[in-house]
Tab-separated table of C-alpha atoms in Angstrom:
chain	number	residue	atom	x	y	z
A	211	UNK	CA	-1.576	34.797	6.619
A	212	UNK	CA	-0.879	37.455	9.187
A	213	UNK	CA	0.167	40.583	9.495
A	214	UNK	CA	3.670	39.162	9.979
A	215	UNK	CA	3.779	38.376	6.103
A	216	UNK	CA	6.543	39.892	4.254
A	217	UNK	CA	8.284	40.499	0.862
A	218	UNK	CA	11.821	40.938	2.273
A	219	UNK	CA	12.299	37.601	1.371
A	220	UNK	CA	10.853	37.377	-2.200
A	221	UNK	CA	7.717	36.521	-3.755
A	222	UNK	CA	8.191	32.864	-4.121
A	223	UNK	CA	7.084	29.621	-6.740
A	224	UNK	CA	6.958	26.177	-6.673
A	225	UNK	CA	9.176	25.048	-9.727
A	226	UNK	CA	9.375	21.009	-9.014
A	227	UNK	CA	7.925	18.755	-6.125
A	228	UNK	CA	9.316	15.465	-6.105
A	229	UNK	CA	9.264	12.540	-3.288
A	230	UNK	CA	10.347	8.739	-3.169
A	231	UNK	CA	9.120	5.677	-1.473
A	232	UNK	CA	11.887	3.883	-1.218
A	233	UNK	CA	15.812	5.408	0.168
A	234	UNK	CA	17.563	6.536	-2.444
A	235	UNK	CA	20.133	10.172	-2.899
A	236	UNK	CA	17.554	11.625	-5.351
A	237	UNK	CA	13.817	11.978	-5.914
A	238	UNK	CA	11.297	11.431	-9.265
A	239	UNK	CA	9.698	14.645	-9.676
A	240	UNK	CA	5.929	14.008	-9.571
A	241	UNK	CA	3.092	16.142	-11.157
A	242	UNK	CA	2.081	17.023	-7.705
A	243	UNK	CA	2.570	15.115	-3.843
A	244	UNK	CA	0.404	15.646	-0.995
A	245	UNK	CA	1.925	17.049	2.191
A	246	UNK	CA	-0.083	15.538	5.636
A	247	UNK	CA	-0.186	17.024	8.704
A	248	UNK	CA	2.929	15.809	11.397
A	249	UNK	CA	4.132	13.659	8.883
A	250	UNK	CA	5.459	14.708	5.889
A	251	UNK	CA	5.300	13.887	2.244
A	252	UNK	CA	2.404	11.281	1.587
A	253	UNK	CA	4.572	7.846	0.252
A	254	UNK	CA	7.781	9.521	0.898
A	255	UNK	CA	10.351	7.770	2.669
A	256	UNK	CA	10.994	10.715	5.071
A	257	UNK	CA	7.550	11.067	5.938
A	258	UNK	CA	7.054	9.949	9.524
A	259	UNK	CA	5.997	11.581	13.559
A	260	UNK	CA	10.058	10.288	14.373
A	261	UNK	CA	12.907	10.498	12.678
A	262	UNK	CA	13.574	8.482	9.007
A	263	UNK	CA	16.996	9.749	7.497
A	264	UNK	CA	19.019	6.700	7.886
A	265	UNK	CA	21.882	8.223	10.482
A	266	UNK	CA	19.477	9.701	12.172
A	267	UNK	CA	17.191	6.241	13.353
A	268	UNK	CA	20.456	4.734	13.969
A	269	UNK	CA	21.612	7.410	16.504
A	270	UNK	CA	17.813	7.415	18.234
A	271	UNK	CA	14.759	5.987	16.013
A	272	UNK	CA	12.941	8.345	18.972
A	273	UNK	CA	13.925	11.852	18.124
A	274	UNK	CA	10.813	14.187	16.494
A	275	UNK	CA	11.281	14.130	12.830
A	276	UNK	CA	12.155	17.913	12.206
A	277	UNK	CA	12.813	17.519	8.638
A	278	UNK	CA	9.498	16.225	6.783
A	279	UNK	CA	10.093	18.151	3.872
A	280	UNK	CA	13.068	19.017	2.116
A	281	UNK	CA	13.118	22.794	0.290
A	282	UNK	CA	15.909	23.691	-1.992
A	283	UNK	CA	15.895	27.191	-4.197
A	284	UNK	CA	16.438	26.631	-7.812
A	285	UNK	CA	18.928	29.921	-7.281
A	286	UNK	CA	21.396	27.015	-6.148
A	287	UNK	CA	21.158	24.988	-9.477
A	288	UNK	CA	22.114	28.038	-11.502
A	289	UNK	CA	25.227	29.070	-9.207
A	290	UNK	CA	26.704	25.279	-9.310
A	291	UNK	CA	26.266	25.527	-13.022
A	292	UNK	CA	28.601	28.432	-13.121
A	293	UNK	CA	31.173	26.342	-11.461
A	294	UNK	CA	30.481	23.136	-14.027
A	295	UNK	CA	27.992	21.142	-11.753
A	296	UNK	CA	24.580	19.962	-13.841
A	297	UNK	CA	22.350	19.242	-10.867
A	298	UNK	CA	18.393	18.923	-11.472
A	299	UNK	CA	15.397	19.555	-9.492
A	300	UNK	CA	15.268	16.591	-6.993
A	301	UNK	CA	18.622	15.206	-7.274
A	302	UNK	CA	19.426	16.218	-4.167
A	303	UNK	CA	16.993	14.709	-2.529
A	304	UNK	CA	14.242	17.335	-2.041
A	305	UNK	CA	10.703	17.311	-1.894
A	306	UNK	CA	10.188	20.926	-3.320
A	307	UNK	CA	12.282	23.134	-5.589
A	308	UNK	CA	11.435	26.977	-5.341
A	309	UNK	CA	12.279	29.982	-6.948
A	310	UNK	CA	12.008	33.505	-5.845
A	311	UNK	CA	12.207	32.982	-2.250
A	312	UNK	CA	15.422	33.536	-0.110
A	313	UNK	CA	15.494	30.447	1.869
A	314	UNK	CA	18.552	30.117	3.702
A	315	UNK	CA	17.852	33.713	5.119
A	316	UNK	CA	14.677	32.829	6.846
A	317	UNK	CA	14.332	32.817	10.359
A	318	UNK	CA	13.422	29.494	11.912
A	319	UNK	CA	9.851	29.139	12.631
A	320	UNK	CA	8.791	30.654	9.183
A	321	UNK	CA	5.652	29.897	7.830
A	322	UNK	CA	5.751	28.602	4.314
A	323	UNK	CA	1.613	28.899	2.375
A	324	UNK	CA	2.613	26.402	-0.578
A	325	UNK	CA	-0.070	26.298	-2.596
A	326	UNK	CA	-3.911	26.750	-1.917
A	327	UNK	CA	-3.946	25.005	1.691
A	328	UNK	CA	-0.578	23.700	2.539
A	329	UNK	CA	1.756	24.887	5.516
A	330	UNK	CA	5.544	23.846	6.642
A	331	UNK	CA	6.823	25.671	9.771
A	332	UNK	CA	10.757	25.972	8.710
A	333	UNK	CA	12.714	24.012	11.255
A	334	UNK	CA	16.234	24.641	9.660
A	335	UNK	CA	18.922	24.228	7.384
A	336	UNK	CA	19.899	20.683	5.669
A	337	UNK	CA	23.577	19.399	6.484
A	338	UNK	CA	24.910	18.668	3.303
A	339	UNK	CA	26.587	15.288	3.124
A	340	UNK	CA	29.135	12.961	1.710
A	341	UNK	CA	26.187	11.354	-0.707
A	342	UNK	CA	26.176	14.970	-2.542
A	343	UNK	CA	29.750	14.008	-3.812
A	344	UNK	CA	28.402	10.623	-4.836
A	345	UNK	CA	26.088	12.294	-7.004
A	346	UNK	CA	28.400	14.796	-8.549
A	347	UNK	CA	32.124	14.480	-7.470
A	348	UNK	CA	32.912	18.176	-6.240
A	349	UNK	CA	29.787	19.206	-5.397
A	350	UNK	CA	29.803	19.446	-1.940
A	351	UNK	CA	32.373	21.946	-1.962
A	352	UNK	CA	30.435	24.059	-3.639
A	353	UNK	CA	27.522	23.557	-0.979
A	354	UNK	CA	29.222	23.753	2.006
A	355	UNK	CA	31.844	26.241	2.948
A	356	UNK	CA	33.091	28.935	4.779
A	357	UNK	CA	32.330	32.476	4.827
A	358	UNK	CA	35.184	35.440	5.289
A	359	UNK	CA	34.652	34.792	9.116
A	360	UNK	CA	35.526	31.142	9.034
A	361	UNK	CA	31.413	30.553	9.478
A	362	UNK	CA	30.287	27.332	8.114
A	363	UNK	CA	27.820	28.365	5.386
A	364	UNK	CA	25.314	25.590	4.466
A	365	UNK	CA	23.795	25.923	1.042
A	366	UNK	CA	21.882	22.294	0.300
A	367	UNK	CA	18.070	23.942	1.191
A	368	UNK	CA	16.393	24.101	4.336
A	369	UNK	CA	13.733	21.666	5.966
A	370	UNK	CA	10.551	21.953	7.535
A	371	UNK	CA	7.688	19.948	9.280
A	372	UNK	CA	3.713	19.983	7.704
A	373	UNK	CA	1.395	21.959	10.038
A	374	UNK	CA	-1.285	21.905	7.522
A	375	UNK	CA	-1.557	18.916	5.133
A	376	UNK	CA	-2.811	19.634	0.858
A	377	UNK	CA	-1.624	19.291	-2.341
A	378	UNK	CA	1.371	20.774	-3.935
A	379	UNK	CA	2.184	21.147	-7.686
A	380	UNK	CA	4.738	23.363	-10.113
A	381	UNK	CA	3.431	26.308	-10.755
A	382	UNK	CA	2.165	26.708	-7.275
A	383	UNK	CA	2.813	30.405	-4.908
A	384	UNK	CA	4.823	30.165	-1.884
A	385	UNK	CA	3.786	32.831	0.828
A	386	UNK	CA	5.835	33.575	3.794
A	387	UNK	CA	4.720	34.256	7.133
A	388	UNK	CA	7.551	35.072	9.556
A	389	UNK	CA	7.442	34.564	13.012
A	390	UNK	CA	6.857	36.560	15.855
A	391	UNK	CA	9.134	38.071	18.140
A	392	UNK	CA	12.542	37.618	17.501
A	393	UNK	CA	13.610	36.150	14.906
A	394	UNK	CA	16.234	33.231	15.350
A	395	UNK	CA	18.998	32.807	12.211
A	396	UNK	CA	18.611	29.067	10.868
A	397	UNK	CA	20.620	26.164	12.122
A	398	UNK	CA	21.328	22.822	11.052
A	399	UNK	CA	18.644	20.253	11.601
């Protein structure tokens, strides 16, 4: 990592990876999946150079797939809980769940060091969807709002794309490596 490596944004774990072959709203966790290169998740639905999320190859099957891999803090879990939502690593469709590590405040372009060789350059933040509500009626509400300014806040994770392909397992640290120059604030992908 470079010199651009930081601790504003926590010190960060891998708590759950999870992935799926075929569609489906949520994930199996896994003991560990194997992130390649341009792709994505090895055997994951999502994996692929163009776009795979459903709406997405309808609108243009031609598009660069900018969200290979699906991060979501376990920080989220605990808040829905307060406000009577059970949700469980991978039920909302990511590939890894994280703790420690502020997510949704990283700057696009963020280098994420899962593990001991694997790297996903953040390309920005998830669009929660109806499907969350089919999961847990209420839910989305509680994952996408508004801030005091009227600002759509997006809370379901953030996604990335696999610069450098390796294994990833529970248990495993998360280094960050911000970007150079400045930094621009997450947007939806």
């Amino acid at each position: 990592m470079s010199a651009a490596t930081t601790d504003a944004f926590g010190t960060g774990t891998v708590t759950t990876v999870s992935s799926n072959g075929t569609y489906s709203f949520t994930k199996p966790n896994r003991a560990s999946i194997t992130l390649l290169a341009g792709l994505g998740v090895e055997g994951d639905v999502h994996a692929g150079v163009t776009v795979k999320h459903r709406s997405r190859v309808a609108k243009d099957p031609t598009v660069p797939n900018l969200r290979q891999v699906h991060l979501i803090h376990a920080e989220l879990f605990e808040e829905v809980a307060g406000a009577g939502f059970e949700v469980v690593p991978g039920a909302l469709g990511e590939n890894v769940t994280t703790r420690g590590i502020d997510l949704l405040g990283l700057p696009t372009g963020t280098r994420l060091h899962l593990g001991a060789e694997a790297v996903v350059e953040v390309t920005g933040l998830r669009n929660p969807c109806a499907q969350i509500d089919g999961y847990r009626h209420g839910l989305l509400k509680q994952v996408l709002g508004r801030d005091e300014n009227g600002q759509v806040v997006r809370k379901a994770g953030i996604m990335s794309i696999v610069l450098t392909g390796g294994e990833v397992r529970p248990g495993d640290a998360i280094g960050v490596e911000l970007p150079e120059g400045p930094h621009r604030p997450l947007e939806m992908v």
